[in-house]
Short mmCIF file of C-alpha atoms and ligand atoms in Angstrom, two decimals:
data_model
loop_
_atom_site.label_atom_id
_atom_site.label_comp_id
_atom_site.label_asym_id
_atom_site.label_seq_id
_atom_site.Cartn_x
_atom_site.Cartn_y
_atom_site.Cartn_z
CA MET A 1 -45.22 12.33 -25.29
CA ASP A 2 -42.42 10.53 -27.00
CA PRO A 3 -40.65 12.57 -29.83
CA ILE A 4 -41.71 10.04 -32.33
CA PRO A 5 -45.25 8.68 -31.51
CA GLN A 6 -45.08 5.13 -30.45
CA ILE A 7 -48.16 3.10 -30.34
CA TYR A 8 -49.13 -0.46 -29.82
CA CYS A 9 -48.22 -2.90 -32.61
CA LYS A 10 -48.09 -6.67 -32.64
CA TYR A 11 -44.34 -6.61 -32.32
CA SER A 12 -44.03 -3.69 -29.94
CA MET A 13 -40.20 -4.07 -29.89
CA THR A 14 -39.91 -3.48 -33.62
CA PRO A 15 -40.76 0.00 -34.77
CA LEU A 16 -41.02 -0.59 -38.42
CA ILE A 17 -42.48 1.98 -40.86
CA ASN A 18 -42.65 1.93 -44.63
CA ALA A 19 -40.39 4.26 -46.40
CA SER A 20 -42.23 7.14 -48.31
CA GLY A 21 -42.85 6.25 -51.89
CA CYS A 22 -43.05 2.47 -51.48
CA ASN A 23 -46.48 1.03 -51.64
CA CYS A 24 -48.09 3.95 -50.23
CA ALA A 25 -49.29 6.24 -52.97
CA THR A 26 -53.07 5.05 -53.39
CA THR A 27 -55.89 3.91 -50.99
CA LYS A 28 -55.39 0.30 -52.12
CA MET A 29 -51.66 0.30 -51.18
CA LEU A 30 -52.16 2.19 -47.85
CA ASN A 31 -54.95 -0.20 -46.96
CA GLU A 32 -52.45 -3.25 -47.57
CA LEU A 33 -50.07 -1.41 -45.12
CA ALA A 34 -52.81 -0.79 -42.64
CA GLU A 35 -53.57 -4.65 -42.70
CA ALA A 36 -49.84 -5.80 -42.55
CA PRO A 37 -48.77 -7.30 -39.36
CA GLY A 38 -45.57 -5.92 -37.92
CA LEU A 39 -45.82 -2.38 -38.96
CA CYS A 40 -46.30 0.11 -36.17
CA ALA A 41 -46.55 3.28 -38.26
CA ILE A 42 -47.66 4.18 -41.87
CA MET A 43 -45.96 6.89 -44.14
CA THR A 44 -47.69 8.23 -47.17
CA LYS A 45 -46.11 8.84 -50.62
CA SER A 46 -44.52 12.47 -50.60
CA ALA A 47 -47.39 14.73 -51.44
CA THR A 48 -47.70 17.99 -53.31
CA LEU A 49 -50.56 20.47 -53.37
CA GLU A 50 -52.15 19.03 -56.36
CA PRO A 51 -51.89 15.68 -57.73
CA ARG A 52 -49.08 14.81 -60.04
CA ALA A 53 -48.49 12.16 -62.75
CA GLY A 54 -44.67 12.01 -62.27
CA ASN A 55 -42.08 11.19 -64.86
CA PRO A 56 -42.54 9.10 -68.04
CA GLU A 57 -42.21 5.33 -67.69
CA PRO A 58 -40.34 3.10 -67.39
CA ARG A 59 -39.27 4.89 -64.14
CA TYR A 60 -38.65 2.15 -61.65
CA TRP A 61 -36.42 -1.13 -62.04
CA GLU A 62 -35.23 -3.90 -59.95
CA ALA A 63 -32.12 -5.85 -60.31
CA LEU A 64 -32.65 -9.54 -61.08
CA ASP A 65 -30.74 -10.63 -57.85
CA GLN A 66 -32.80 -8.18 -55.85
CA SER A 67 -29.61 -6.39 -54.65
CA PHE A 68 -30.79 -2.84 -55.74
CA THR A 69 -33.51 -0.72 -57.16
CA ILE A 70 -33.47 2.40 -59.21
CA ASN A 71 -36.25 4.86 -59.55
CA ALA A 72 -36.94 8.21 -61.11
CA MET A 73 -40.64 8.29 -60.37
CA GLY A 74 -40.71 12.30 -60.16
CA LEU A 75 -43.09 12.58 -57.24
CA PRO A 76 -46.35 10.96 -58.76
CA ASN A 77 -48.91 11.40 -56.02
CA CYS A 78 -52.74 11.95 -55.41
CA GLY A 79 -52.17 15.42 -53.89
CA ILE A 80 -52.18 16.21 -50.08
CA LYS A 81 -56.06 16.17 -49.42
CA TYR A 82 -56.25 12.59 -50.73
CA TYR A 83 -53.88 11.43 -48.05
CA LEU A 84 -55.34 13.53 -45.30
CA ASP A 85 -58.84 12.32 -46.12
CA TYR A 86 -57.47 8.66 -46.08
CA TYR A 87 -56.04 9.25 -42.59
CA LYS A 88 -59.28 10.84 -41.41
CA ARG A 89 -61.02 7.72 -42.52
CA LEU A 90 -58.52 5.54 -40.61
CA ASP A 91 -59.34 7.32 -37.39
CA GLY A 92 -58.85 4.94 -34.40
CA THR A 93 -56.12 2.82 -36.18
CA LYS A 94 -53.39 1.26 -33.93
CA HIS A 95 -50.80 2.73 -36.27
CA SER A 96 -49.02 6.09 -35.91
CA LEU A 97 -49.72 8.26 -39.00
CA PHE A 98 -47.06 10.14 -40.80
CA ILE A 99 -47.62 12.17 -43.78
CA SER A 100 -44.79 13.08 -46.07
CA ILE A 101 -44.90 16.40 -47.86
CA ALA A 102 -42.54 17.49 -50.74
CA GLY A 103 -43.65 20.88 -51.97
CA LEU A 104 -41.61 22.04 -55.04
CA THR A 105 -41.41 25.57 -53.39
CA LEU A 106 -41.54 26.90 -49.76
CA GLU A 107 -44.81 28.49 -50.69
CA GLU A 108 -46.33 25.09 -51.57
CA ASN A 109 -45.26 23.44 -48.49
CA LYS A 110 -46.78 26.29 -46.44
CA ALA A 111 -49.98 26.00 -48.53
CA MET A 112 -50.05 22.22 -47.58
CA LEU A 113 -49.49 22.98 -43.88
CA ASP A 114 -52.34 25.40 -44.00
CA ILE A 115 -54.49 22.46 -45.19
CA ILE A 116 -53.20 20.21 -42.51
CA PHE A 117 -53.73 22.66 -39.65
CA SER A 118 -57.11 24.01 -41.13
CA GLN A 119 -59.87 24.63 -38.60
CA ASP A 120 -62.56 23.62 -40.95
CA THR A 121 -61.18 20.09 -41.71
CA GLU A 122 -59.09 19.53 -38.61
CA TYR A 123 -56.90 17.18 -40.47
CA TYR A 124 -54.27 17.68 -37.84
CA LYS A 125 -56.24 15.75 -35.41
CA TYR A 126 -55.64 12.59 -37.40
CA ILE A 127 -51.91 12.63 -37.90
CA ASP A 128 -48.94 12.00 -35.61
CA ALA A 129 -46.10 13.15 -37.71
CA ILE A 130 -45.09 15.38 -40.66
CA GLU A 131 -42.01 14.57 -42.60
CA ILE A 132 -40.78 17.38 -44.84
CA ASN A 133 -38.97 15.68 -47.78
CA LEU A 134 -35.94 17.81 -48.60
CA SER A 135 -34.38 15.09 -50.74
CA CYS A 136 -36.28 14.00 -53.76
CA PRO A 137 -33.55 13.14 -56.27
CA ASN A 138 -35.64 12.83 -59.44
CA LEU A 139 -37.24 16.31 -60.14
CA VAL A 140 -36.12 17.56 -63.63
CA GLY A 141 -34.83 21.11 -63.12
CA HIS A 142 -34.83 20.87 -59.30
CA SER A 143 -31.78 20.12 -57.04
CA GLN A 144 -32.01 18.64 -53.68
CA LEU A 145 -32.41 21.40 -51.01
CA ALA A 146 -30.73 19.48 -48.43
CA TYR A 147 -27.43 19.49 -50.44
CA ASP A 148 -27.43 23.26 -50.40
CA PHE A 149 -26.66 24.10 -46.83
CA ASN A 150 -27.09 27.90 -46.90
CA ASP A 151 -30.60 27.40 -48.65
CA LEU A 152 -31.42 24.71 -46.28
CA ASP A 153 -30.74 26.92 -43.32
CA MET A 154 -32.64 29.81 -44.67
CA TYR A 155 -35.58 27.51 -45.69
CA LEU A 156 -35.96 26.04 -42.27
CA SER A 157 -35.73 29.57 -40.68
CA GLU A 158 -38.87 30.32 -42.58
CA LEU A 159 -40.78 27.10 -42.49
CA LEU A 160 -40.27 26.03 -38.73
CA PRO A 161 -41.83 29.26 -37.29
CA TYR A 162 -44.64 28.84 -39.69
CA ILE A 163 -45.38 25.31 -38.60
CA ARG A 164 -45.05 26.51 -34.89
CA ALA A 165 -47.50 29.08 -35.48
CA SER A 166 -49.96 26.85 -37.09
CA GLN A 167 -49.45 24.26 -34.29
CA ASP A 168 -50.00 27.07 -31.77
CA SER A 169 -53.27 28.22 -33.11
CA ASN A 170 -54.60 24.63 -32.92
CA SER A 171 -52.87 23.24 -29.79
CA ALA A 172 -51.37 20.66 -32.21
CA HIS A 173 -48.05 20.28 -30.62
CA HIS A 174 -48.33 16.56 -30.41
CA ILE A 175 -47.51 16.34 -34.16
CA ALA A 176 -43.86 15.44 -34.55
CA ILE A 177 -42.02 17.42 -37.28
CA GLY A 178 -39.21 15.70 -39.13
CA LEU A 179 -36.85 16.03 -42.18
CA LYS A 180 -36.19 13.41 -44.94
CA LEU A 181 -32.51 13.67 -45.72
CA PRO A 182 -30.34 12.45 -48.46
CA PRO A 183 -27.27 10.47 -47.97
CA TYR A 184 -24.10 12.54 -46.96
CA PHE A 185 -20.65 11.26 -47.59
CA GLU A 186 -18.06 13.70 -45.90
CA ALA A 187 -17.58 14.30 -42.21
CA SER A 188 -17.73 17.99 -42.94
CA GLN A 189 -21.20 17.51 -44.36
CA PHE A 190 -22.46 15.81 -41.21
CA ASP A 191 -20.94 18.51 -39.03
CA ILE A 192 -22.72 21.33 -41.01
CA ILE A 193 -26.12 19.51 -40.98
CA THR A 194 -25.73 18.93 -37.29
CA SER A 195 -24.85 22.52 -36.55
CA ILE A 196 -27.94 23.73 -38.80
CA LEU A 197 -30.37 21.40 -36.78
CA LYS A 198 -28.80 22.52 -33.51
CA LYS A 199 -29.27 26.23 -34.42
CA GLN A 200 -32.83 25.70 -35.59
CA ASN A 201 -33.92 23.70 -32.43
CA GLU A 202 -32.36 26.23 -30.12
CA THR A 203 -34.08 29.13 -32.08
CA PHE A 204 -37.31 27.30 -32.44
CA ASP A 205 -37.90 25.46 -29.30
CA GLN A 206 -36.76 21.94 -30.09
CA HIS A 207 -39.12 21.83 -32.98
CA ILE A 208 -37.31 19.20 -35.20
CA LYS A 209 -38.10 15.91 -33.60
CA PHE A 210 -36.72 13.47 -36.06
CA ILE A 211 -34.63 13.06 -39.08
CA HIS A 212 -35.26 10.27 -41.51
CA CYS A 213 -31.95 9.08 -43.44
CA ILE A 214 -31.24 8.16 -45.98
CA ASN A 215 -33.40 8.84 -49.11
CA SER A 216 -32.18 6.88 -52.16
CA VAL A 217 -28.60 7.40 -53.24
CA PRO A 218 -29.10 9.89 -56.01
CA ASN A 219 -28.28 9.94 -59.74
CA GLY A 220 -27.24 6.17 -60.15
CA LEU A 221 -27.05 4.80 -63.82
CA VAL A 222 -28.07 1.26 -64.64
CA ILE A 223 -27.47 0.21 -68.31
CA ASP A 224 -28.97 -2.84 -69.98
CA PRO A 225 -26.36 -4.11 -72.24
CA ALA A 226 -28.82 -6.05 -74.52
CA THR A 227 -30.61 -2.89 -75.46
CA GLU A 228 -27.44 -0.61 -74.84
CA SER A 229 -29.82 1.81 -73.06
CA PRO A 230 -30.57 2.80 -69.46
CA VAL A 231 -33.07 0.60 -67.72
CA ILE A 232 -35.30 3.73 -66.84
CA LYS A 233 -36.35 6.54 -69.14
CA PRO A 234 -36.23 9.79 -67.18
CA LYS A 235 -33.38 12.10 -66.74
CA GLY A 236 -31.20 10.13 -69.31
CA GLY A 237 -31.42 7.18 -67.14
CA LEU A 238 -30.43 8.63 -63.92
CA GLY A 239 -32.32 7.68 -60.73
CA GLY A 240 -32.15 7.16 -56.89
CA LEU A 241 -30.66 3.86 -55.95
CA GLY A 242 -32.31 1.67 -53.06
CA GLY A 243 -31.86 -1.83 -51.71
CA SER A 244 -29.11 -3.81 -49.92
CA ILE A 245 -26.29 -2.25 -51.94
CA ILE A 246 -26.80 1.15 -50.22
CA LYS A 247 -26.97 -0.32 -46.51
CA PRO A 248 -23.33 0.52 -45.67
CA VAL A 249 -23.90 4.20 -46.73
CA ALA A 250 -27.27 4.38 -44.64
CA LEU A 251 -25.65 2.85 -41.65
CA ALA A 252 -22.85 5.39 -41.85
CA ASN A 253 -25.46 8.20 -41.96
CA VAL A 254 -27.39 6.89 -38.99
CA ARG A 255 -24.21 6.54 -37.05
CA GLY A 256 -22.74 9.85 -38.23
CA PHE A 257 -25.79 11.76 -37.06
CA TYR A 258 -26.35 9.78 -33.87
CA THR A 259 -22.88 10.51 -32.52
CA ARG A 260 -22.90 14.16 -33.51
CA PHE A 261 -26.38 14.60 -32.02
CA LYS A 262 -25.07 13.09 -28.79
CA GLN A 263 -22.16 15.27 -28.64
CA ALA A 264 -24.25 18.41 -29.39
CA GLY A 265 -26.87 17.55 -26.90
CA LEU A 266 -29.43 17.48 -29.75
CA GLU A 267 -32.52 15.48 -28.98
CA ILE A 268 -33.41 14.54 -32.50
CA ASP A 269 -34.44 10.99 -33.16
CA ILE A 270 -33.31 9.05 -36.26
CA ILE A 271 -35.39 6.95 -38.45
CA GLY A 272 -32.91 4.69 -40.27
CA SER A 273 -33.46 3.78 -43.82
CA GLY A 274 -31.56 2.07 -46.68
CA GLY A 275 -31.08 -1.51 -47.72
CA ILE A 276 -32.96 -3.11 -44.81
CA SER A 277 -34.40 -6.45 -45.89
CA THR A 278 -33.90 -8.72 -42.65
CA GLY A 279 -34.15 -8.51 -39.07
CA THR A 280 -30.30 -8.51 -38.70
CA ASP A 281 -30.44 -5.32 -40.78
CA VAL A 282 -32.84 -3.78 -38.40
CA PHE A 283 -30.51 -4.95 -35.49
CA GLU A 284 -27.67 -3.14 -37.06
CA PHE A 285 -29.39 0.10 -37.69
CA ILE A 286 -30.74 0.20 -34.00
CA LEU A 287 -27.20 -0.55 -32.90
CA ALA A 288 -26.07 2.37 -34.85
CA GLY A 289 -28.60 4.56 -33.15
CA ALA A 290 -31.71 4.40 -35.07
CA GLU A 291 -35.10 4.98 -33.07
CA MET A 292 -37.22 3.39 -35.85
CA VAL A 293 -36.46 1.97 -39.08
CA SER A 294 -38.23 2.06 -42.53
CA ILE A 295 -38.43 -0.39 -45.34
CA GLY A 296 -38.35 0.59 -48.96
CA SER A 297 -37.03 -1.41 -51.66
CA GLN A 298 -37.76 -4.65 -49.80
CA LEU A 299 -41.28 -3.64 -49.54
CA MET A 300 -41.40 -3.10 -53.33
CA LEU A 301 -39.66 -6.48 -53.71
CA GLU A 302 -41.57 -8.75 -51.40
CA GLY A 303 -44.70 -6.92 -50.68
CA PRO A 304 -46.31 -5.93 -47.06
CA ASN A 305 -45.65 -9.39 -45.84
CA CYS A 306 -41.96 -8.48 -45.36
CA PHE A 307 -42.82 -6.58 -42.13
CA ASP A 308 -43.98 -9.59 -40.32
CA ARG A 309 -40.96 -11.55 -41.41
CA ILE A 310 -38.58 -9.00 -40.51
CA CYS A 311 -40.09 -8.42 -37.07
CA THR A 312 -39.83 -12.24 -36.45
CA GLU A 313 -36.20 -12.32 -37.60
CA LEU A 314 -35.39 -9.45 -35.23
CA MET A 315 -36.97 -11.12 -32.35
CA VAL A 316 -34.89 -14.36 -32.91
CA ILE A 317 -31.57 -12.39 -33.08
CA MET A 318 -32.55 -10.38 -29.91
CA GLN A 319 -33.41 -13.56 -28.16
CA GLU A 320 -30.11 -15.10 -29.30
CA LYS A 321 -28.29 -12.16 -27.93
CA GLY A 322 -30.21 -11.82 -24.73
CA TYR A 323 -31.73 -8.32 -25.41
CA ILE A 324 -35.43 -7.72 -24.30
CA THR A 325 -35.72 -4.29 -25.46
CA LEU A 326 -34.43 -2.25 -28.27
CA ASP A 327 -32.99 0.42 -25.69
CA ALA A 328 -30.82 -2.12 -24.32
CA TYR A 329 -28.51 -1.94 -27.48
CA ARG A 330 -29.69 1.24 -29.20
CA GLY A 331 -26.64 3.17 -30.34
CA LYS A 332 -24.30 0.96 -28.45
CA LEU A 333 -22.24 0.07 -31.55
CA LYS A 334 -18.81 -1.22 -29.99
CA ASP A 335 -15.42 0.45 -30.97
O1 RRO B 401 -40.96 10.33 -56.40
C1 RRO B 401 -39.69 10.15 -56.42
O2 RRO B 401 -39.01 10.05 -57.71
C2 RRO B 401 -38.82 9.85 -55.39
C3 RRO B 401 -38.82 10.70 -54.20
BR1 RRO B 401 -40.18 12.08 -53.95
C4 RRO B 401 -38.03 10.49 -53.12
O3 RRO B 401 -37.92 11.30 -52.11
N1 RRO B 401 -37.07 9.49 -53.30
C5 RRO B 401 -36.98 8.71 -54.39
O4 RRO B 401 -36.02 7.86 -54.42
N2 RRO B 401 -37.84 9.05 -55.29
#
């Protein structure tokens, strides 16, 4: 089985998935994704054990020129069972089904995994991948685990064997396990994360199959000069930035990990995310080394029709360049 489950989609050369948090929190939104052409996989809003209302509004804002978004949603979601029940109802879909989990503690993530792998409900039979979100930037009183390298290492050392044991007891090894990471900026940060992932995968039998990078660029501040106040309410106006302005950071993260994983002999796929709004953007992310790409802000700005348009644009640029498959140019960024 491929590390990231790949299934038939209308444009089999274009592995597009929605970014968690974007148009994927409710049944209505997920249905829109399931019906959207050009999408080969679906991701849920990051789930917690119980439903959460999230931060006070306004908590999301779009720049007039659509060049960026800022959000401090605070993990509003319908609770893990809601999303698992939805996927159970979608049984037989042509999409790969990814569930994102973002427990506020290790124990909460374990409790959600218990539900996923429960013998009673057999939810694990209906999902293809679990993405563990270690990078929510907007939780008051919580820092991002993925920026604290010691804690991250210890956390994974406890969580990965727990998942493996649950998978073993259900023969559910087909479920790919991945991590949603925040943007990193220093070469040393990429080196440390790579060595943590290498150690974890050597210890736990290549258990991490993919990383998804980048989550929004944390703690931006957008001010409305007319009202002389931030455009969003939570956290004194601080929120995660998305959209075109973060694309160079996202590309650098994909490239930074792709080259290091190759050097380290690490077989971990990369889902690229951050500022993708055109087929050319997708082309650049694949060139940098992405296996799949996710669309976040553009999905919010344009709606689920964006996938079809982006796929068509990607096909055009590939035809112009004479590429028939993504593999033909994946990771082959020239010096
Ligand atoms: O809900 C959010 O505020 C949120 C999450 Br969990 C995340 O992972 N990334 C983001 O930009 N917002």
